[in-house]
Coordinates of C-alpha atoms and ligand atoms in Angstrom, one line a residue:
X1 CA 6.3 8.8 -52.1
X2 CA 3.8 8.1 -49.6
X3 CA 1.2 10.1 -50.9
X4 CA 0.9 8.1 -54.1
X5 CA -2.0 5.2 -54.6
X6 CA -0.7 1.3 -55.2
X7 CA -1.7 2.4 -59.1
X8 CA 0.2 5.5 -58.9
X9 CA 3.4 3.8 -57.4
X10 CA 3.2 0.6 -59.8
X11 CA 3.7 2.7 -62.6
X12 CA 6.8 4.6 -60.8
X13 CA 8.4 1.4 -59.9
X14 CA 8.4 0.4 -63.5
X15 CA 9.6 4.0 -64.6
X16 CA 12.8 3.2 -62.0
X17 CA 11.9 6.6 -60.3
X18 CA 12.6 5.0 -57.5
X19 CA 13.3 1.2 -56.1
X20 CA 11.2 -1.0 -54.1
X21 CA 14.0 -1.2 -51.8
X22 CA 14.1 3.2 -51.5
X23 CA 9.8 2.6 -51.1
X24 CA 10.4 0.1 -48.3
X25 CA 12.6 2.0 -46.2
X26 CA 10.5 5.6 -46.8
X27 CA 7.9 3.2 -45.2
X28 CA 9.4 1.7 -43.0
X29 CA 10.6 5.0 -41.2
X30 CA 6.9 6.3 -41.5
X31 CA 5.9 3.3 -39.5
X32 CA 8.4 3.7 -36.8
X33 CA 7.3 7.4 -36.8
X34 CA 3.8 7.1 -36.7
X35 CA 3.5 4.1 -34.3
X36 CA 4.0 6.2 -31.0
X37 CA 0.6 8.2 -31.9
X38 CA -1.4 5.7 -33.9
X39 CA -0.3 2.5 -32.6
X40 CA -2.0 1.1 -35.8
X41 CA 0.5 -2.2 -35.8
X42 CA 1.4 -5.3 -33.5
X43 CA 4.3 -6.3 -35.2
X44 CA 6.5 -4.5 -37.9
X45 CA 8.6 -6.7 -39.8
X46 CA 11.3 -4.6 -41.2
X47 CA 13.8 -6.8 -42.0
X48 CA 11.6 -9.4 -44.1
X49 CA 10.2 -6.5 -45.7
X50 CA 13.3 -5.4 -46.8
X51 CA 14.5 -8.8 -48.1
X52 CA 11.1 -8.7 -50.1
X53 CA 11.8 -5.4 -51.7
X54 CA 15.2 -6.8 -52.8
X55 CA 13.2 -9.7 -54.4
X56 CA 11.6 -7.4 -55.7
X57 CA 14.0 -4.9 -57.6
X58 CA 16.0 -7.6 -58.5
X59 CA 12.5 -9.3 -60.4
X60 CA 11.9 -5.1 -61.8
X61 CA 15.5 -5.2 -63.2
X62 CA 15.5 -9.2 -64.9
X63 CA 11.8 -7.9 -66.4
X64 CA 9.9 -10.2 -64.7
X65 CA 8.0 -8.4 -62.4
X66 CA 4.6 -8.8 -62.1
X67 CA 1.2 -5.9 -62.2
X68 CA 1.9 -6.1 -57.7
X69 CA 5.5 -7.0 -57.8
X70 CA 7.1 -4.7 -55.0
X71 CA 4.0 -2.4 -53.9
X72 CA 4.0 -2.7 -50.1
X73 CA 0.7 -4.1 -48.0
X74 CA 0.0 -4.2 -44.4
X75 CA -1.8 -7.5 -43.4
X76 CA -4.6 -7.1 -40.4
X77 CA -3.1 -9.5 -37.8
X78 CA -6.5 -12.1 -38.2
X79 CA -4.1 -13.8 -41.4
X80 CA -1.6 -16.2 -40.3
X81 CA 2.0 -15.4 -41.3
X82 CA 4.2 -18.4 -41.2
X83 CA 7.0 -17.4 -38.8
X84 CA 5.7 -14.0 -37.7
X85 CA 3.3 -13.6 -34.6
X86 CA 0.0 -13.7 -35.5
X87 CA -2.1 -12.7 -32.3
X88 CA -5.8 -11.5 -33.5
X89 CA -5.7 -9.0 -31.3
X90 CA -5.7 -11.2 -28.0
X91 CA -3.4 -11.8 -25.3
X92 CA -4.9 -16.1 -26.1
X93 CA -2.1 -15.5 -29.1
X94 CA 0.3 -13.3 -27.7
X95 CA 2.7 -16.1 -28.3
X96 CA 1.3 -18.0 -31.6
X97 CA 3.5 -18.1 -34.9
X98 CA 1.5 -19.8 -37.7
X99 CA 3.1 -22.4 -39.0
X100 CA 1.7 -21.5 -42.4
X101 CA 0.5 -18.7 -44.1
X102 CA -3.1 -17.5 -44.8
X103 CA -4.0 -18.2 -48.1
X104 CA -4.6 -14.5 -48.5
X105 CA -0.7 -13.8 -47.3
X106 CA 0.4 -16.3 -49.9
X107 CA -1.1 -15.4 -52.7
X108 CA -0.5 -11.7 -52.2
X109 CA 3.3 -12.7 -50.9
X110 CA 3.2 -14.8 -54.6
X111 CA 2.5 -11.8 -57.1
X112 CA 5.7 -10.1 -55.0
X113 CA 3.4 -7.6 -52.6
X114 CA 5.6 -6.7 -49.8
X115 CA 4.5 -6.9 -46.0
X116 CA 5.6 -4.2 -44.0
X117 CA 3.9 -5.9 -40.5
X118 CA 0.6 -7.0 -39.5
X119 CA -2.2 -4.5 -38.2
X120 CA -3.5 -4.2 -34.9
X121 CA -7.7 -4.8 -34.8
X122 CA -10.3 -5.4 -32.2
X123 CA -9.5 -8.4 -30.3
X124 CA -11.1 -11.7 -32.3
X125 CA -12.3 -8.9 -34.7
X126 CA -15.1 -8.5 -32.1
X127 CA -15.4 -4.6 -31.7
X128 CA -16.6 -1.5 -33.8
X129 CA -13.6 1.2 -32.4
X130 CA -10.3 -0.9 -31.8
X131 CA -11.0 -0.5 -28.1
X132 CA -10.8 -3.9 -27.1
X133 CA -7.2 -5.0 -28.9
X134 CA -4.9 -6.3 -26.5
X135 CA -2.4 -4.3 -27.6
X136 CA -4.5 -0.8 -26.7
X137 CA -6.4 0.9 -29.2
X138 CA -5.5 2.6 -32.4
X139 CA -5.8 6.4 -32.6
X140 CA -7.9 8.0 -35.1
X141 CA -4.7 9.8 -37.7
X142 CA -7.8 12.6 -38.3
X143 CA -7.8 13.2 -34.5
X144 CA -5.6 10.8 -32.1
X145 CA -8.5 11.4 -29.3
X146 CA -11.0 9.6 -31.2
X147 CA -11.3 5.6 -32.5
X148 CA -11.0 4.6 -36.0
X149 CA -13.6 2.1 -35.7
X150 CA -13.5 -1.2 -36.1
X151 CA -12.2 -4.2 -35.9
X152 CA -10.1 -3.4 -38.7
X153 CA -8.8 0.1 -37.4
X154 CA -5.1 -0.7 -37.8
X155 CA -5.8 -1.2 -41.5
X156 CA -7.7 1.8 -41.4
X157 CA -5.4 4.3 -39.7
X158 CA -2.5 3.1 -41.5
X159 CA -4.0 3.4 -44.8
X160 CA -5.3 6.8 -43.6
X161 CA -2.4 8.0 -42.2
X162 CA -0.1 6.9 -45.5
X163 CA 2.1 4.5 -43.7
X164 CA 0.9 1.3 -46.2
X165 CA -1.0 2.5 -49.6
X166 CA -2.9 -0.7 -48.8
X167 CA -3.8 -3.3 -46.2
X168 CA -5.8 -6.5 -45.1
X169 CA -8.4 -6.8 -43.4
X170 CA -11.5 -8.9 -42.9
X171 CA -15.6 -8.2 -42.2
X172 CA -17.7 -9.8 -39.9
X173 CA -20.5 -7.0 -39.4
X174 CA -18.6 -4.0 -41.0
X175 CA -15.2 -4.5 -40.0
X176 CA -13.6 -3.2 -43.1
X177 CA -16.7 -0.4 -44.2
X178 CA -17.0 1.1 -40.6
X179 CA -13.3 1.6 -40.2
X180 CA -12.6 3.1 -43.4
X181 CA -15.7 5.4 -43.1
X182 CA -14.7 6.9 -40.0
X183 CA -10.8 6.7 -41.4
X184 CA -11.8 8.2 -44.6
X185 CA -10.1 6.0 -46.9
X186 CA -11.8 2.8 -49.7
X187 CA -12.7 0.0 -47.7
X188 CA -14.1 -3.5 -49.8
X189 CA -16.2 -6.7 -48.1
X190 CA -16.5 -9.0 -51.1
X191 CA -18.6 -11.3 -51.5
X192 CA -19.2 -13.9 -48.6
X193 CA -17.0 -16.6 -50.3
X194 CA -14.8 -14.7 -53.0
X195 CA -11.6 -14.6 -51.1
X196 CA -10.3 -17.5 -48.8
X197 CA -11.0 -18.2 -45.2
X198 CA -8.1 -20.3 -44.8
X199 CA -5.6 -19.2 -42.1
X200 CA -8.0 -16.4 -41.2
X201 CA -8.9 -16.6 -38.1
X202 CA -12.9 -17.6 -37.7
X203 CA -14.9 -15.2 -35.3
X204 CA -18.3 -16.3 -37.3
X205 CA -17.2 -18.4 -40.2
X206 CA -20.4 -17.8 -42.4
X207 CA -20.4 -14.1 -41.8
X208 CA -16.6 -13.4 -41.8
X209 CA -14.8 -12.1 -45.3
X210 CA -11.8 -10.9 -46.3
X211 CA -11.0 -7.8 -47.8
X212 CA -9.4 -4.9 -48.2
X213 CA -8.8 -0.9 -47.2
X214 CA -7.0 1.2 -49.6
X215 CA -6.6 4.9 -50.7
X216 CA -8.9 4.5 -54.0
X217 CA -11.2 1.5 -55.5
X218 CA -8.9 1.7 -58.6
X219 CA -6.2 0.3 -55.7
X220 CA -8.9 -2.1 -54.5
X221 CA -9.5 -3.6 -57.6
X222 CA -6.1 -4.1 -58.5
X223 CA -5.0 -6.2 -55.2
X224 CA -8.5 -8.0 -55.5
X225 CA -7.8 -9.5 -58.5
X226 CA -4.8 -11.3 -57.1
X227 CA -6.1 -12.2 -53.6
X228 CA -9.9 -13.6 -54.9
X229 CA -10.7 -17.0 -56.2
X230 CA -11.4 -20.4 -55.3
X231 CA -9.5 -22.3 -52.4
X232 CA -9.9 -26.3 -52.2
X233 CA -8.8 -26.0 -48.5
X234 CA -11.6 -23.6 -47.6
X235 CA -15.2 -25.3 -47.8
X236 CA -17.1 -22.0 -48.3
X237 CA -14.7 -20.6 -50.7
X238 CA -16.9 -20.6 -54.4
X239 CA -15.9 -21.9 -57.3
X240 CA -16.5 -18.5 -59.5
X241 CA -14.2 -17.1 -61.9
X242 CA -12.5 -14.3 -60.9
X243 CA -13.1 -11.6 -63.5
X244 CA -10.2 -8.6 -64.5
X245 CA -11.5 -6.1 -62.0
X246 CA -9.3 -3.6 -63.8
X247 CA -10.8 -3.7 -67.3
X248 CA -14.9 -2.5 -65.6
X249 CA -13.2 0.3 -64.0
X250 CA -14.1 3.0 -66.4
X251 CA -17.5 1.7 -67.8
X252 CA -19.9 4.9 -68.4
X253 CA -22.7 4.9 -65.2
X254 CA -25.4 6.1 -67.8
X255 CA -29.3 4.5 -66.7
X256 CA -27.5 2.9 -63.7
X257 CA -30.2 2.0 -61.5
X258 CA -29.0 3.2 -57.8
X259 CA -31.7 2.1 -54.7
X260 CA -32.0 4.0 -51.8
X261 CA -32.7 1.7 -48.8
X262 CA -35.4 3.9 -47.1
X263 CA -34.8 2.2 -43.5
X264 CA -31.6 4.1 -43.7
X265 CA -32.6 7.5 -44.0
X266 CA -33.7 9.1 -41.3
X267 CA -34.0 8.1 -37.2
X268 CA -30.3 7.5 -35.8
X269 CA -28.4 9.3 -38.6
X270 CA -26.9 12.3 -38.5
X271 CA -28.3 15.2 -40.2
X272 CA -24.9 16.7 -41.7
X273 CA -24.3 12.7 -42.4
X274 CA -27.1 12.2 -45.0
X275 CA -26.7 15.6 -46.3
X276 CA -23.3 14.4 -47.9
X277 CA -24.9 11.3 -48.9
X278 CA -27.7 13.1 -50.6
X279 CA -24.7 15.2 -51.7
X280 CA -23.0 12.2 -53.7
X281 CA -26.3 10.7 -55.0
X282 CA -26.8 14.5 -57.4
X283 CA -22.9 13.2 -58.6
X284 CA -24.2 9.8 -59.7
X285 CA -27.5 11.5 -61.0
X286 CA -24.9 13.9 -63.3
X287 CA -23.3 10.8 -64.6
X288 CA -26.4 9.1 -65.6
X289 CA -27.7 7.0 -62.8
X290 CA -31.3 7.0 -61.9
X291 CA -32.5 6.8 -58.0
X292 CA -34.9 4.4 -56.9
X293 CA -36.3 4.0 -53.4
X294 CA -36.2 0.6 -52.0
X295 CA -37.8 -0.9 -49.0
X296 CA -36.0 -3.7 -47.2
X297 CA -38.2 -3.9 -44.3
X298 CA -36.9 -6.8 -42.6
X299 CA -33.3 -5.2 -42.3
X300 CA -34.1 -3.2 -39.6
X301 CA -33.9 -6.5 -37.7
X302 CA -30.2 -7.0 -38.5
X303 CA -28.0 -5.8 -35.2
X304 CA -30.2 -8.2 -33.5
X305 CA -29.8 -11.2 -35.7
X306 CA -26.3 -10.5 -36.0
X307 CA -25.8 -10.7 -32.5
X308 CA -27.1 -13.6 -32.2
X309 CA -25.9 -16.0 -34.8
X310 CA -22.3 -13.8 -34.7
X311 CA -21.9 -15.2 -30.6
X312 CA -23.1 -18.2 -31.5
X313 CA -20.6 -19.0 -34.1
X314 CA -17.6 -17.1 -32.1
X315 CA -18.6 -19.2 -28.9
X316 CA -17.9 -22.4 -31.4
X317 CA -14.9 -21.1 -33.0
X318 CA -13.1 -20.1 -29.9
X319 CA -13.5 -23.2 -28.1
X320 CA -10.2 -24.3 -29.6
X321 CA -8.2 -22.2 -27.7
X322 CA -8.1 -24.0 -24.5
X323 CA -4.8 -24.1 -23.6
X324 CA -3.8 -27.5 -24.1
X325 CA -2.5 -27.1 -28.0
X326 CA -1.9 -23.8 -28.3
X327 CA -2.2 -20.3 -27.4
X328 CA -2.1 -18.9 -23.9
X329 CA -1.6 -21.4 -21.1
X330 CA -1.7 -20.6 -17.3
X331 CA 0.9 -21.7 -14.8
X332 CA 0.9 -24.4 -12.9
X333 CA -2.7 -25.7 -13.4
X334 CA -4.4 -28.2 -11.0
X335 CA -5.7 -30.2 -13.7
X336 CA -7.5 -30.4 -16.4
X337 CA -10.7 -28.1 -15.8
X338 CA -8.3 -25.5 -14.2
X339 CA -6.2 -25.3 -17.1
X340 CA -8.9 -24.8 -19.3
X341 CA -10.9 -22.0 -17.0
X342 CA -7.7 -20.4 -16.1
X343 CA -6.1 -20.2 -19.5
X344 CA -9.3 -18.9 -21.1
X345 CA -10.1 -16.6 -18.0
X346 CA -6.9 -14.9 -18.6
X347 CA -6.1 -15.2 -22.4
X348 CA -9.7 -13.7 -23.7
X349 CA -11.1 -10.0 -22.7
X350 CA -14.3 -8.7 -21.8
X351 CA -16.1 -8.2 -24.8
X352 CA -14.3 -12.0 -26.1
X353 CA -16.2 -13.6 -22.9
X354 CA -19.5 -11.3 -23.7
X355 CA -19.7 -12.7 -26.8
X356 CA -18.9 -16.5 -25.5
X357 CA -21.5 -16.3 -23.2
X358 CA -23.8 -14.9 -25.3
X359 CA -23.2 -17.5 -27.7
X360 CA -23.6 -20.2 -25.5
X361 CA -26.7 -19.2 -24.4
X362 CA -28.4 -18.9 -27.9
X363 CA -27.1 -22.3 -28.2
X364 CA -28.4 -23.8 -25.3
X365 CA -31.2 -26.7 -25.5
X366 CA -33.8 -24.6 -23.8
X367 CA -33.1 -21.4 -25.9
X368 CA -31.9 -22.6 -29.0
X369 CA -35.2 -22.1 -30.8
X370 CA -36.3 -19.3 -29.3
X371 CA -33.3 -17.1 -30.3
X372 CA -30.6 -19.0 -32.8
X373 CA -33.5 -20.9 -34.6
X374 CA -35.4 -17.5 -34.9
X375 CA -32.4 -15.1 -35.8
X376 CA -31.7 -17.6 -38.7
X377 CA -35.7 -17.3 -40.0
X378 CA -35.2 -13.5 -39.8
X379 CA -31.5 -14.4 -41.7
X380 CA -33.9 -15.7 -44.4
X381 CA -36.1 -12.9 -44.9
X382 CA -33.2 -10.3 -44.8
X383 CA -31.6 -12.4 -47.3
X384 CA -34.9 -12.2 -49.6
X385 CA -34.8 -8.2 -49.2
X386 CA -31.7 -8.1 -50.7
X387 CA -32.5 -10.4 -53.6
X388 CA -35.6 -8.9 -54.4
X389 CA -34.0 -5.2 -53.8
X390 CA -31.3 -6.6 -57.0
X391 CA -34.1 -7.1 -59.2
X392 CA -35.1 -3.5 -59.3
X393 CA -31.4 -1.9 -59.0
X394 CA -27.8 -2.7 -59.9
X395 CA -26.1 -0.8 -56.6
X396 CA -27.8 0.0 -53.1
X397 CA -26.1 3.3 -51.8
X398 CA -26.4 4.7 -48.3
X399 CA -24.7 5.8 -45.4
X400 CA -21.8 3.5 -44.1
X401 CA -22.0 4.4 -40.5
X402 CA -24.8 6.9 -38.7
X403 CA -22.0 9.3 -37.8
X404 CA -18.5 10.5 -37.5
X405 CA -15.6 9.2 -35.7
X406 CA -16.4 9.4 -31.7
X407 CA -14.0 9.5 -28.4
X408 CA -11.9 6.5 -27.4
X409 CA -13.7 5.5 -24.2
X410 CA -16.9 6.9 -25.3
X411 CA -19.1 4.0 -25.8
X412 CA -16.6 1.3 -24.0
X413 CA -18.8 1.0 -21.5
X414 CA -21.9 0.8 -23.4
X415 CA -22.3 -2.5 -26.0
X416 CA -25.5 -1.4 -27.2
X417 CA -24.6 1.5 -28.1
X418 CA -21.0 0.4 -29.5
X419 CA -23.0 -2.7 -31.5
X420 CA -25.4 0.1 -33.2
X421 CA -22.6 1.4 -35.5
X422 CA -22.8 -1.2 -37.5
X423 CA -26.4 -1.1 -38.4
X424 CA -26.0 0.1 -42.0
X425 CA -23.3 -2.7 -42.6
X426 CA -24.7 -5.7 -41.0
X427 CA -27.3 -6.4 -43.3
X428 CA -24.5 -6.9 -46.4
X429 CA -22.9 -9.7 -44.0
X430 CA -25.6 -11.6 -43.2
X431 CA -27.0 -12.0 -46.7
X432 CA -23.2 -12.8 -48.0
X433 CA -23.5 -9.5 -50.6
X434 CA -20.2 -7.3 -51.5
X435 CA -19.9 -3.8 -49.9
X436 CA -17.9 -0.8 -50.5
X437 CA -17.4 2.2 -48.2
X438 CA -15.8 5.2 -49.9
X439 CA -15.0 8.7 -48.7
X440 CA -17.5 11.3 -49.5
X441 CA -16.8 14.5 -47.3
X442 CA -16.1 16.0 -43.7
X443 CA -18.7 16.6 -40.8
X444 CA -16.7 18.4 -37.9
X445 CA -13.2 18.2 -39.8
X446 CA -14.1 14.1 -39.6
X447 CA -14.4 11.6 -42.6
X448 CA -17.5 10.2 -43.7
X449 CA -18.0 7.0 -45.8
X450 CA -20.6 6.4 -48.2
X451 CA -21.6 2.6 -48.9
X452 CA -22.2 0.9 -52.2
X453 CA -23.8 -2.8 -51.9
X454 CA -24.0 -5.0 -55.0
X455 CA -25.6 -8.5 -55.4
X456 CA -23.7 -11.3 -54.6
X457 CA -20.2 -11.4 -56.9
X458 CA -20.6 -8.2 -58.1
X459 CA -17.3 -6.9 -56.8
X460 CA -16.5 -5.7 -60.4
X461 CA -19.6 -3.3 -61.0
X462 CA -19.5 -1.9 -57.3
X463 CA -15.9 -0.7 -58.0
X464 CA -16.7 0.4 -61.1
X465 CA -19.9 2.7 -59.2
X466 CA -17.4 3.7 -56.8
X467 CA -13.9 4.3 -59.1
X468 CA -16.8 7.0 -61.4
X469 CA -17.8 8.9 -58.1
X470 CA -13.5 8.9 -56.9
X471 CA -13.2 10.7 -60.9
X472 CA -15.3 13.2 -60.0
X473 CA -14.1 14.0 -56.4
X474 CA -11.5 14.6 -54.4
X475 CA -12.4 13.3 -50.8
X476 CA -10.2 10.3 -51.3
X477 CA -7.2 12.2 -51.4
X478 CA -7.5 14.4 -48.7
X479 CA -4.9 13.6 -45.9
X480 CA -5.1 13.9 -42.3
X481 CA -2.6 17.2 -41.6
X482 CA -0.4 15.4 -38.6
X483 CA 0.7 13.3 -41.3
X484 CA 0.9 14.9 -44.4
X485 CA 4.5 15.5 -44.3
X486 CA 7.0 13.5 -45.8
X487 CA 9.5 13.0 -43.2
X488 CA 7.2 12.6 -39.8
X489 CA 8.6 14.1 -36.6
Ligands
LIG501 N1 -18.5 -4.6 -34.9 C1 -19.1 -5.8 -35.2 C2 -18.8 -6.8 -34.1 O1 -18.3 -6.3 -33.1 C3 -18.5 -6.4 -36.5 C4 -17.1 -6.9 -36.3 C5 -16.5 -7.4 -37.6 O2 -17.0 -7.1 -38.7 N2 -15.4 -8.2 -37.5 O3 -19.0 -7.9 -34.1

């Protein structure tokens, strides 16, 4: 069972082969299995997903079950799950229930998905490898020495692994690409503003997105469909119809204009990388596409934009969590400004308070123009590459990340170096435009991911671009040996 995609086991739920119930449990035990090695979840919530599945069958058996009704999800812990622990990663909410649910968790929750837990990610979703979760990192299921990437690397591994056919997760700077790239497995960043930010937690509210990681964009497509649209309670959420994502799936590629973003080829990426990248582009040239070089030449400035208006925002956003409402509280403050410095000195990490300070700083009255001021001009003209890029080519198609999967501990020490991973996925965040990574061969025995890009709402035609190249190879489906079994030991 656990080698079948969401499309794959939708149509065997309504063939009875099995129940939702049957699904749940197989799931459920590959969880428990798997956790040990991957710890890819901070909570696992057995007995709700169990009373779902009921639901569920008993929905399949009165004939009103729905296209999602009883296919099992993991949610990324960022999405608020009324009465289950939602901690983002961070000892500041190692105590927090939501009160409600993410709009995300209740639509999905609505069309009769059922959670099997919520992920573990990169504390705040501020990370590239899953180092910096409270909750330790998450192992890589292709090699349990290496990270998934991040911040969405519980998504990723247990997608990878086949422990949840689908999950959650959310985007700030490549959060759901990255992860899936070095995870192998189909990871979407819609449009900034196609699914809600309400009850997600905010790291940098006008670069964050939800999305998802799956085992196929045909699996993608069918979840986004349900979990897109507009949201009166989030501002930024656009009023845009939300298209059958299904029906595009299969349109022929022929005189698809494809660009490739020269500022990605070349320096920092690995040779065997672009080789499989070149690889994939000959498939999209035998299906009809043409190839285009593209210059963007102001994205090369995007890891240092990004880290500039990213802190800034986080360094806003996280000033809510001071203790006093809720969250992490100290004991036995002195008063006031030692409950504040205590609670947030011991409830946020390292790379949470790097990011603060940061943020502060680029906000400050003597360096606000010179660096928050100046990273949103250079916003602007990365922005304009993009548009301008769409007017020559329907897709952009690159690398995802300039190499494979690297040690846990590796780069820990070394932001720099940890921040440039996401220099191919940046660029999409900051000009609010949909990305897709998708698996496109091994380097080393590791994954790599090839990225899509599309203009802004064009969720349909990217899956479409990526659902032809999954028809035509097999990389998707290839499954990390220590858990191909069935039964895991
Ligand atoms: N790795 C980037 C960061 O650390 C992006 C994170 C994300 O997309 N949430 O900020």
């Amino acid at each position: 069972m656990h080698t079948y995609t969401l499309s794959e086991l939708a149509k065997k739920l309504r063939a009875k082969e099995f129940s939702v119930t049957e699904l749940t449990q197989a799931l459920l035990g590959r969880v428990a299995a798997a956790q040990p090695k991957l710890n890819a979840f901070v909570t696992v919530t057995a007995e709700q997903a169990l009373a779902q599945a009921k639901a569920a069958d008993a929905a399949i058996a009165g004939g009103q079950a729905g296209p999602l009704t009883g296919l099992p999800l993991a949610h990324k812990d960022i999405f608020c799950t009324a009465g289950v622990k939602t901690s983002c990663g961070s000892r500041m909410l190692d105590n927090f229930v939501s009160p409600y649910d993410a709009t995300v968790v209740e639509k999905l929750g609505a069309a009769g998905m059922v959670m099997l837990g919520k992920t573990n990610m990169d504390e705040f979703a501020m990370g590239s490898s899953n180092e910096t979760s409270f909750y330790g990192p998450v192992k890589n299921p292709w090699d349990l020495g290496l990270v998934p990437g991040g911040s969405s690397g519980g998504s990723a591994a247990a997608v990878a692994a086949r422990i949840a056919p689908i999950a959650t997760a959310t985007d700030t700077g490549g959060s759901i690409r990255q992860p899936a790239s070095l995870c192998g497995v189909t990871g979407l960043k819609p449009t900034y503003g196609r699914v809600s930010r309400f009850g997600m937690i905010a790291f940098a509210s006008s670069l964050d997105q939800g999305g998802l990681i799956g085992l196929s964009a045909e699996d993608c497509a069918l979840v986004l469909g349900a979990m897109a649209g507009f949201d009166p309670r989030d501002s930024t959420s656009v009023d845009v119809p939300v298209p059958n994502y299904m029906a595009e799936l299969d349109k022929p590629l022929a005189g698809l204009k494809v660009g490739l973003i020269s500022e990605f080829f070349g320096g920092g990426l690995n040779a065997d990388v672009e080789k499989l990248i070149r690889d994939a582009l000959k498939v999209y040239e035998k299906l009809g596409a043409k190839l285009v070089d593209v210059k963007l030449p102001a994205l090369p400035l995007s890891v240092p934009t990004y880290y500039v208006v990213a802190p800034a925002e986080c360094s806003s956003n996280l000033a809510r969590f001071d203790g006093v409402r809720y969250g992490h509280r100290c004991r036995d403050p002195k008063d006031l400004m030692d409950l504040y410095k205590r609670s947030r000195g011991e409830g946020f990490g390292a790379e949470v308070k790097r990011r603060i300070m940061t943020g502060t700083y680029v906000l400050s009255a003597g360096y606000y123009d010179a660096y928050y001021l100046k990273a949103q001009r250079v916003r602007q003209l990365i922005n304009a590459d993009f548009r301008r890029a769409f007017e020559q080519v329907d897709v952009l198609i690159g690398p995802t990340a300039p190499d494979v999967a690297f040690a846990i501990g590796a780069k820990a020490d070394d932001p720099i170096q940890m921040y440039l991973n996401d220099i191919y996925t940046i660029g999409a965040n900051l000009a609010g435009v949909p990305g897709i990574s998708v698996p496109c061969g091994f380097v080393r025995g590791l994954p790599v991911g090839m990225q899509i890009c599309g203009p802004h709402f064009g969720e349909s035609r990217l899956l479409n671009v990526a659902h032809a190249y999954q028809k035509e190879t097999d990389w998707h489906t290839k499954i990390p040996a220590a858990f191909a079994a069935e039964k895991l030991s």
